[in-house]
Amino acid sequence: MDQDSQTFTDDDSALVYDLENPWDPDWPADRFYSDAVAAAEAVLDVGCGTGSMLHAARAAGHTGRLVGVDPDESMLARARRRTDIEWVRATAAEMAYAEEFDLAVMASNAFQCFATDEDLRASLAAIRRALVGGGTFVFGTRHLQGRAWEEWNPSNAGNLTLPDGREIRGWYQVERVDGPRVTFTETTALPDGAPLRVSGTTLRFHIPETLNPFLEEAGFRIQDQYGDWKRGPLTADSREIITVARAQ
Ligand SMILES: C[S@@+](CC[C@H](N)C(=O)[O-])C[C@H]1O[C@@H](n2cnc3c(N)ncnc32)[C@H](O)[C@@H]1O
């Protein structure tokens, strides 16, 4: 393709997400979530993205209700390639389910999209409402102390060839660190570095001491909290906070 006429759309961005983040049950995080989904009858995947976790569950023989919710239409368009799952365009806070699920999940750090206290409270309240009493909410978030954003810089740029032959280069650039909130851009460019698309995001990092009161306020009891995907303890070196919470 002529490089000068190359474009990069939101749909391309969703495709790249899928190529770079394939659901892999051999990977400990994906195994953790897949095991929880397999054991539940009705599952709500909040911030489902391209739907790969629920796709894998159905392909593995899950026969219960599977619902994926995400505000990003391009991500959902890829999710909708499977029609035996319910796909809903909404933010977590906009969900109006009432006692319909025995498991809610937020995989791949989607929980970090709740950047403000207000959104965190409204989202947790909607997730709690969606669960039956005793239902389970499983999610992971990067631990603030791991300072993962320090690796998000142009020196870690990577190249990718899309299925149609286009070659792209991508990198992250942190713009601002404001306490636990990190604002950064993701640039997709031609191989020579000429930008095609720049998008901005703010993610919120957590420590247990500030995360857990939000969960308790929303009506959750923390059943387990781990520091890694193999169920190791939370320590001063943990880079993740993996939470299994019960709806009270
Ligand atoms: C890192 S992706 C994770 C996608 C998917 N869970 C996975 O495992 O691949 C984060 C997703 O959260 C979604 N998201 C952003 N803000 C959200 C919100 N307020 N409520 C629900 N989902 C949100 C984004 O659109 C995006 O698809």
mmCIF file with all atom_site columns, N, CA, C and O in Angstrom, residues 17 40 61 87 95-96 156 166 195 208 237 243:
data_model
loop_
_atom_site.group_PDB
_atom_site.id
_atom_site.type_symbol
_atom_site.label_atom_id
_atom_site.label_alt_id
_atom_site.label_comp_id
_atom_site.label_asym_id
_atom_site.label_entity_id
_atom_site.label_seq_id
_atom_site.pdbx_PDB_ins_code
_atom_site.Cartn_x
_atom_site.Cartn_y
_atom_site.Cartn_z
_atom_site.occupancy
_atom_site.B_iso_or_equiv
_atom_site.pdbx_formal_charge
_atom_site.auth_seq_id
_atom_site.auth_comp_id
_atom_site.auth_asym_id
_atom_site.auth_atom_id
_atom_site.pdbx_PDB_model_num
ATOM 1  N N  . TYR A 1 17  ? -5.441  -4.440  18.932 1.00 0.00 ? 17  TYR A N  1
ATOM 2  C CA . TYR A 1 17  ? -5.596  -4.908  20.317 1.00 0.00 ? 17  TYR A CA 1
ATOM 3  C C  . TYR A 1 17  ? -5.697  -6.429  20.343 1.00 0.00 ? 17  TYR A C  1
ATOM 4  O O  . TYR A 1 17  ? -5.036  -7.099  21.147 1.00 0.00 ? 17  TYR A O  1
ATOM 5  N N  . ALA A 1 40  ? -18.955 -20.548 36.772 1.00 0.00 ? 40  ALA A N  1
ATOM 6  C CA . ALA A 1 40  ? -20.145 -19.714 37.023 1.00 0.00 ? 40  ALA A CA 1
ATOM 7  C C  . ALA A 1 40  ? -21.225 -20.000 35.980 1.00 0.00 ? 40  ALA A C  1
ATOM 8  O O  . ALA A 1 40  ? -20.927 -20.364 34.841 1.00 0.00 ? 40  ALA A O  1
ATOM 9  N N  . GLY A 1 61  ? -17.254 -24.588 25.692 1.00 0.00 ? 61  GLY A N  1
ATOM 10 C CA . GLY A 1 61  ? -18.452 -25.345 26.054 1.00 0.00 ? 61  GLY A CA 1
ATOM 11 C C  . GLY A 1 61  ? -19.309 -24.732 27.134 1.00 0.00 ? 61  GLY A C  1
ATOM 12 O O  . GLY A 1 61  ? -20.220 -25.395 27.636 1.00 0.00 ? 61  GLY A O  1
ATOM 13 N N  . TRP A 1 87  ? -23.976 -8.802  23.715 1.00 0.00 ? 87  TRP A N  1
ATOM 14 C CA . TRP A 1 87  ? -22.997 -7.699  23.722 1.00 0.00 ? 87  TRP A CA 1
ATOM 15 C C  . TRP A 1 87  ? -23.744 -6.384  23.887 1.00 0.00 ? 87  TRP A C  1
ATOM 16 O O  . TRP A 1 87  ? -24.708 -6.114  23.166 1.00 0.00 ? 87  TRP A O  1
ATOM 17 N N  . MET A 1 95  ? -24.755 0.548   33.482 1.00 0.00 ? 95  MET A N  1
ATOM 18 C CA . MET A 1 95  ? -25.447 -0.750  33.480 1.00 0.00 ? 95  MET A CA 1
ATOM 19 C C  . MET A 1 95  ? -26.619 -0.717  34.465 1.00 0.00 ? 95  MET A C  1
ATOM 20 O O  . MET A 1 95  ? -26.520 -0.144  35.547 1.00 0.00 ? 95  MET A O  1
ATOM 21 N N  . ALA A 1 96  ? -27.717 -1.382  34.085 1.00 0.00 ? 96  ALA A N  1
ATOM 22 C CA . ALA A 1 96  ? -28.916 -1.376  34.943 1.00 0.00 ? 96  ALA A CA 1
ATOM 23 C C  . ALA A 1 96  ? -29.373 -2.798  35.267 1.00 0.00 ? 96  ALA A C  1
ATOM 24 O O  . ALA A 1 96  ? -30.557 -3.030  35.472 1.00 0.00 ? 96  ALA A O  1
ATOM 25 N N  . ASN A 1 156 ? 10.497  1.844   24.014 1.00 0.00 ? 156 ASN A N  1
ATOM 26 C CA . ASN A 1 156 ? 9.929   0.492   23.934 1.00 0.00 ? 156 ASN A CA 1
ATOM 27 C C  . ASN A 1 156 ? 8.958   0.351   22.763 1.00 0.00 ? 156 ASN A C  1
ATOM 28 O O  . ASN A 1 156 ? 8.055   -0.480  22.794 1.00 0.00 ? 156 ASN A O  1
ATOM 29 N N  . ARG A 1 166 ? -0.155  -4.077  5.857  1.00 0.00 ? 166 ARG A N  1
ATOM 30 C CA . ARG A 1 166 ? 0.316   -2.774  6.340  1.00 0.00 ? 166 ARG A CA 1
ATOM 31 C C  . ARG A 1 166 ? 1.288   -2.961  7.496  1.00 0.00 ? 166 ARG A C  1
ATOM 32 O O  . ARG A 1 166 ? 1.064   -3.792  8.367  1.00 0.00 ? 166 ARG A O  1
ATOM 33 N N  . PRO A 1 195 ? 3.282   9.812   12.512 1.00 0.00 ? 195 PRO A N  1
ATOM 34 C CA . PRO A 1 195 ? 2.068   9.386   13.225 1.00 0.00 ? 195 PRO A CA 1
ATOM 35 C C  . PRO A 1 195 ? 0.844   9.248   12.325 1.00 0.00 ? 195 PRO A C  1
ATOM 36 O O  . PRO A 1 195 ? 0.618   10.065  11.434 1.00 0.00 ? 195 PRO A O  1
ATOM 37 N N  . PRO A 1 208 ? -3.918  -1.474  48.098 1.00 0.00 ? 208 PRO A N  1
ATOM 38 C CA . PRO A 1 208 ? -5.067  -2.082  48.781 1.00 0.00 ? 208 PRO A CA 1
ATOM 39 C C  . PRO A 1 208 ? -5.741  -1.129  49.758 1.00 0.00 ? 208 PRO A C  1
ATOM 40 O O  . PRO A 1 208 ? -6.968  -1.137  49.901 1.00 0.00 ? 208 PRO A O  1
ATOM 41 N N  . ASP A 1 237 ? 6.564   -6.039  47.124 1.00 0.00 ? 237 ASP A N  1
ATOM 42 C CA . ASP A 1 237 ? 7.082   -6.089  45.752 1.00 0.00 ? 237 ASP A CA 1
ATOM 43 C C  . ASP A 1 237 ? 5.999   -6.382  44.716 1.00 0.00 ? 237 ASP A C  1
ATOM 44 O O  . ASP A 1 237 ? 6.300   -6.437  43.520 1.00 0.00 ? 237 ASP A O  1
ATOM 45 N N  . THR A 1 243 ? -8.163  -9.306  43.001 1.00 0.00 ? 243 THR A N  1
ATOM 46 C CA . THR A 1 243 ? -9.191  -9.314  44.038 1.00 0.00 ? 243 THR A CA 1
ATOM 47 C C  . THR A 1 243 ? -10.325 -10.266 43.682 1.00 0.00 ? 243 THR A C  1
ATOM 48 O O  . THR A 1 243 ? -10.813 -10.261 42.557 1.00 0.00 ? 243 THR A O  1
#
